[in-house]
Amino acid sequence: ELMRNVRTYPPCDEVREDIKKLIDLGQKCATRGFNILLDNRSKAGEFQMFEFLLEEMDKYKVERNPATSGILVGYHGRRGHPELAEQELLTNSPEPTDPVLFTTIIDVFAKAGNLRRAEYWMHQYEKMEPKPSVILFNAILNTCARCRSVNSAE
């Protein structure tokens, strides 16, 4: 029900009521629920609703987790602010280990045309244990293709 209602901005009364119901389910469920909503609105390009939901999350003191950080990294990238995406990553995941976070930040810089920063994050991930995954190598090849850098792909 909440997913259907959050498609319009400004939010209707039903959205506010549904958010309260989500909060009543407890911290863990609220975090997961907000993460789903935030990710969905960010990918749909509905940034005003995304920002409203983030404010509601903070208002109700819903805890953020690494998934929330990854969603925020992607959101800043979609808004065209790779420096804010990187700041989010460094502030809320100072020692990131999740391949999804790495591929997200690499993709953000690749889409922004900043091969230098994309390569920096590729090298950071290569230093990690366990070794990089297929997901990362796919992101690396996509980054190099976007930046038209055959030498980097090699």
PDB file of C-alpha atoms in Angstrom:
ATOM      1  CA  GLU A   1       0.000   0.000   0.000  1.00  0.00           C
ATOM      2  CA  LEU A   2       2.750   2.462   0.982  1.00  0.00           C
ATOM      3  CA  MET A   3       4.654   1.768  -2.246  1.00  0.00           C
ATOM      4  CA  ARG A   4       1.614   2.814  -4.258  1.00  0.00           C
ATOM      5  CA  ASN A   5       1.059   5.993  -2.248  1.00  0.00           C
ATOM      6  CA  VAL A   6       4.656   7.273  -2.358  1.00  0.00           C
ATOM      7  CA  ARG A   7       4.539   7.842  -6.102  1.00  0.00           C
ATOM      8  CA  THR A   8       3.157  11.358  -5.769  1.00  0.00           C
ATOM      9  CA  TYR A   9       4.713  14.437  -4.266  1.00  0.00           C
ATOM     10  CA  PRO A  10       3.750  16.236  -2.106  1.00  0.00           C
ATOM     11  CA  PRO A  11       2.868  13.228   0.030  1.00  0.00           C
ATOM     12  CA  CYS A  12      -0.756  12.638   0.856  1.00  0.00           C
ATOM     13  CA  ASP A  13      -2.101  11.950   4.348  1.00  0.00           C
ATOM     14  CA  GLU A  14      -2.154   8.223   3.592  1.00  0.00           C
ATOM     15  CA  VAL A  15       1.623   8.264   3.116  1.00  0.00           C
ATOM     16  CA  ARG A  16       2.137   9.873   6.522  1.00  0.00           C
ATOM     17  CA  GLU A  17      -0.182   7.315   8.132  1.00  0.00           C
ATOM     18  CA  ASP A  18       1.559   4.435   6.362  1.00  0.00           C
ATOM     19  CA  ILE A  19       4.951   5.710   7.523  1.00  0.00           C
ATOM     20  CA  LYS A  20       3.700   5.672  11.118  1.00  0.00           C
ATOM     21  CA  LYS A  21       2.567   2.060  10.617  1.00  0.00           C
ATOM     22  CA  LEU A  22       6.010   1.209   9.270  1.00  0.00           C
ATOM     23  CA  ILE A  23       7.633   2.794  12.334  1.00  0.00           C
ATOM     24  CA  ASP A  24       5.347   0.773  14.599  1.00  0.00           C
ATOM     25  CA  LEU A  25       6.752  -2.457  13.151  1.00  0.00           C
ATOM     26  CA  GLY A  26      10.061  -1.814  14.909  1.00  0.00           C
ATOM     27  CA  GLN A  27      13.483  -0.480  14.085  1.00  0.00           C
ATOM     28  CA  LYS A  28      14.716  -3.338  11.894  1.00  0.00           C
ATOM     29  CA  CYS A  29      11.552  -3.495   9.777  1.00  0.00           C
ATOM     30  CA  ALA A  30      11.413   0.303   9.530  1.00  0.00           C
ATOM     31  CA  THR A  31      15.001   0.468   8.264  1.00  0.00           C
ATOM     32  CA  ARG A  32      14.359  -2.211   5.663  1.00  0.00           C
ATOM     33  CA  GLY A  33      11.093  -0.613   4.612  1.00  0.00           C
ATOM     34  CA  PHE A  34      12.606   2.840   4.246  1.00  0.00           C
ATOM     35  CA  ASN A  35      15.565   1.392   2.316  1.00  0.00           C
ATOM     36  CA  ILE A  36      13.187  -0.231  -0.180  1.00  0.00           C
ATOM     37  CA  LEU A  37      11.234   2.998  -0.570  1.00  0.00           C
ATOM     38  CA  LEU A  38      14.356   5.159  -0.885  1.00  0.00           C
ATOM     39  CA  ASP A  39      15.962   2.869  -3.437  1.00  0.00           C
ATOM     40  CA  ASN A  40      12.765   2.706  -5.464  1.00  0.00           C
ATOM     41  CA  ARG A  41      12.242   6.482  -5.516  1.00  0.00           C
ATOM     42  CA  SER A  42      15.891   7.191  -6.311  1.00  0.00           C
ATOM     43  CA  LYS A  43      15.920   4.800  -9.266  1.00  0.00           C
ATOM     44  CA  ALA A  44      12.622   6.288 -10.489  1.00  0.00           C
ATOM     45  CA  GLY A  45      14.176   9.762 -10.411  1.00  0.00           C
ATOM     46  CA  GLU A  46      11.588  10.971  -7.903  1.00  0.00           C
ATOM     47  CA  PHE A  47      14.057  12.974  -5.862  1.00  0.00           C
ATOM     48  CA  GLN A  48      11.576  15.154  -3.957  1.00  0.00           C
ATOM     49  CA  MET A  49       9.836  12.078  -2.581  1.00  0.00           C
ATOM     50  CA  PHE A  50      13.241  10.531  -1.846  1.00  0.00           C
ATOM     51  CA  GLU A  51      14.219  13.589   0.198  1.00  0.00           C
ATOM     52  CA  PHE A  52      10.863  13.601   1.991  1.00  0.00           C
ATOM     53  CA  LEU A  53      11.304   9.929   2.940  1.00  0.00           C
ATOM     54  CA  LEU A  54      14.857  10.564   4.145  1.00  0.00           C
ATOM     55  CA  GLU A  55      13.600  13.442   6.313  1.00  0.00           C
ATOM     56  CA  GLU A  56      10.865  11.192   7.730  1.00  0.00           C
ATOM     57  CA  MET A  57      13.452   8.510   8.433  1.00  0.00           C
ATOM     58  CA  ASP A  58      15.500  11.044  10.394  1.00  0.00           C
ATOM     59  CA  LYS A  59      12.430  12.542  12.089  1.00  0.00           C
ATOM     60  CA  TYR A  60      11.435   9.137  13.459  1.00  0.00           C
ATOM     61  CA  LYS A  61      15.067   8.282  14.256  1.00  0.00           C
ATOM     62  CA  VAL A  62      15.057   5.211  12.041  1.00  0.00           C
ATOM     63  CA  GLU A  63      18.566   3.764  12.028  1.00  0.00           C
ATOM     64  CA  ARG A  64      20.549   3.770   8.822  1.00  0.00           C
ATOM     65  CA  ASN A  65      22.568   0.725   7.864  1.00  0.00           C
ATOM     66  CA  PRO A  66      25.179  -0.059   5.172  1.00  0.00           C
ATOM     67  CA  ALA A  67      22.391  -0.618   2.641  1.00  0.00           C
ATOM     68  CA  THR A  68      21.089   2.891   3.362  1.00  0.00           C
ATOM     69  CA  SER A  69      24.566   4.250   2.709  1.00  0.00           C
ATOM     70  CA  GLY A  70      24.730   2.428  -0.616  1.00  0.00           C
ATOM     71  CA  ILE A  71      21.343   3.834  -1.612  1.00  0.00           C
ATOM     72  CA  LEU A  72      22.535   7.339  -0.743  1.00  0.00           C
ATOM     73  CA  VAL A  73      25.716   6.843  -2.785  1.00  0.00           C
ATOM     74  CA  GLY A  74      23.594   5.871  -5.786  1.00  0.00           C
ATOM     75  CA  TYR A  75      21.176   8.754  -5.175  1.00  0.00           C
ATOM     76  CA  HIS A  76      23.958  11.353  -5.185  1.00  0.00           C
ATOM     77  CA  GLY A  77      25.340   9.801  -8.351  1.00  0.00           C
ATOM     78  CA  ARG A  78      21.958   9.996 -10.077  1.00  0.00           C
ATOM     79  CA  ARG A  79      21.711  13.642  -9.063  1.00  0.00           C
ATOM     80  CA  GLY A  80      25.081  14.268 -10.719  1.00  0.00           C
ATOM     81  CA  HIS A  81      27.049  14.803  -7.500  1.00  0.00           C
ATOM     82  CA  PRO A  82      29.826  12.201  -7.420  1.00  0.00           C
ATOM     83  CA  GLU A  83      31.698  14.152  -4.730  1.00  0.00           C
ATOM     84  CA  LEU A  84      28.683  13.837  -2.389  1.00  0.00           C
ATOM     85  CA  ALA A  85      28.439  10.140  -3.225  1.00  0.00           C
ATOM     86  CA  GLU A  86      32.076   9.692  -2.235  1.00  0.00           C
ATOM     87  CA  GLN A  87      31.586  11.762   0.918  1.00  0.00           C
ATOM     88  CA  GLU A  88      28.625   9.563   1.896  1.00  0.00           C
ATOM     89  CA  LEU A  89      30.721   6.452   1.358  1.00  0.00           C
ATOM     90  CA  LEU A  90      33.674   7.748   3.368  1.00  0.00           C
ATOM     91  CA  THR A  91      31.532   9.178   6.174  1.00  0.00           C
ATOM     92  CA  ASN A  92      29.160   6.284   6.743  1.00  0.00           C
ATOM     93  CA  SER A  93      31.268   3.373   5.486  1.00  0.00           C
ATOM     94  CA  PRO A  94      34.835   4.430   6.324  1.00  0.00           C
ATOM     95  CA  GLU A  95      36.145   0.924   5.590  1.00  0.00           C
ATOM     96  CA  PRO A  96      33.740  -0.367   2.958  1.00  0.00           C
ATOM     97  CA  THR A  97      33.879  -4.083   2.259  1.00  0.00           C
ATOM     98  CA  ASP A  98      30.669  -4.590   0.319  1.00  0.00           C
ATOM     99  CA  PRO A  99      31.231  -5.230  -3.408  1.00  0.00           C
ATOM    100  CA  VAL A 100      27.938  -3.476  -4.167  1.00  0.00           C
ATOM    101  CA  LEU A 101      29.160  -0.262  -2.498  1.00  0.00           C
ATOM    102  CA  PHE A 102      32.377  -0.403  -4.494  1.00  0.00           C
ATOM    103  CA  THR A 103      30.652  -1.044  -7.792  1.00  0.00           C
ATOM    104  CA  THR A 104      28.179   1.752  -7.035  1.00  0.00           C
ATOM    105  CA  ILE A 105      30.876   4.364  -6.346  1.00  0.00           C
ATOM    106  CA  ILE A 106      32.914   3.191  -9.348  1.00  0.00           C
ATOM    107  CA  ASP A 107      29.820   3.491 -11.533  1.00  0.00           C
ATOM    108  CA  VAL A 108      29.025   6.956 -10.144  1.00  0.00           C
ATOM    109  CA  PHE A 109      32.459   8.261 -11.153  1.00  0.00           C
ATOM    110  CA  ALA A 110      32.364   6.446 -14.503  1.00  0.00           C
ATOM    111  CA  LYS A 111      29.039   8.057 -15.382  1.00  0.00           C
ATOM    112  CA  ALA A 112      30.471  11.421 -14.340  1.00  0.00           C
ATOM    113  CA  GLY A 113      33.413  10.836 -16.694  1.00  0.00           C
ATOM    114  CA  ASN A 114      35.960  10.883 -13.868  1.00  0.00           C
ATOM    115  CA  LEU A 115      38.148   7.895 -14.745  1.00  0.00           C
ATOM    116  CA  ARG A 116      40.811   8.917 -12.208  1.00  0.00           C
ATOM    117  CA  ARG A 117      38.423   8.540  -9.221  1.00  0.00           C
ATOM    118  CA  ALA A 118      36.814   5.418 -10.690  1.00  0.00           C
ATOM    119  CA  GLU A 119      40.277   3.855 -10.993  1.00  0.00           C
ATOM    120  CA  TYR A 120      41.115   4.938  -7.434  1.00  0.00           C
ATOM    121  CA  TRP A 121      38.100   3.004  -6.108  1.00  0.00           C
ATOM    122  CA  MET A 122      38.921   0.024  -8.329  1.00  0.00           C
ATOM    123  CA  HIS A 123      42.399  -0.113  -6.803  1.00  0.00           C
ATOM    124  CA  GLN A 124      40.988   0.214  -3.280  1.00  0.00           C
ATOM    125  CA  TYR A 125      38.749  -2.751  -3.908  1.00  0.00           C
ATOM    126  CA  GLU A 126      41.555  -4.806  -5.459  1.00  0.00           C
ATOM    127  CA  LYS A 127      43.486  -4.514  -2.159  1.00  0.00           C
ATOM    128  CA  MET A 128      40.685  -6.182  -0.213  1.00  0.00           C
ATOM    129  CA  GLU A 129      40.295  -9.743   0.926  1.00  0.00           C
ATOM    130  CA  PRO A 130      38.553 -11.712  -0.387  1.00  0.00           C
ATOM    131  CA  LYS A 131      39.653 -10.842  -3.854  1.00  0.00           C
ATOM    132  CA  PRO A 132      37.399  -8.912  -6.225  1.00  0.00           C
ATOM    133  CA  SER A 133      34.365 -10.590  -7.686  1.00  0.00           C
ATOM    134  CA  VAL A 134      32.843 -10.899 -11.133  1.00  0.00           C
ATOM    135  CA  ILE A 135      30.590  -7.977 -10.168  1.00  0.00           C
ATOM    136  CA  LEU A 136      33.612  -5.713  -9.788  1.00  0.00           C
ATOM    137  CA  PHE A 137      35.262  -6.793 -13.011  1.00  0.00           C
ATOM    138  CA  ASN A 138      32.010  -6.107 -14.862  1.00  0.00           C
ATOM    139  CA  ALA A 139      31.923  -2.629 -13.296  1.00  0.00           C
ATOM    140  CA  ILE A 140      35.560  -2.062 -14.290  1.00  0.00           C
ATOM    141  CA  LEU A 141      34.907  -2.980 -17.915  1.00  0.00           C
ATOM    142  CA  ASN A 142      31.788  -0.787 -17.991  1.00  0.00           C
ATOM    143  CA  THR A 143      33.758   2.101 -16.499  1.00  0.00           C
ATOM    144  CA  CYS A 144      36.503   1.763 -19.082  1.00  0.00           C
ATOM    145  CA  ALA A 145      33.937   1.558 -21.884  1.00  0.00           C
ATOM    146  CA  ARG A 146      32.134   4.695 -20.685  1.00  0.00           C
ATOM    147  CA  CYS A 147      35.413   6.574 -20.448  1.00  0.00           C
ATOM    148  CA  ARG A 148      36.706   5.068 -23.721  1.00  0.00           C
ATOM    149  CA  SER A 149      39.873   3.850 -22.050  1.00  0.00           C
ATOM    150  CA  VAL A 150      41.120   0.602 -23.586  1.00  0.00           C
ATOM    151  CA  ASN A 151      44.444   0.832 -21.740  1.00  0.00           C
ATOM    152  CA  SER A 152      42.722   0.917 -18.367  1.00  0.00           C
ATOM    153  CA  ALA A 153      40.590  -2.105 -19.268  1.00  0.00           C
ATOM    154  CA  GLU A 154      43.734  -4.095 -19.992  1.00  0.00           C
TER     155      GLU A 154
END
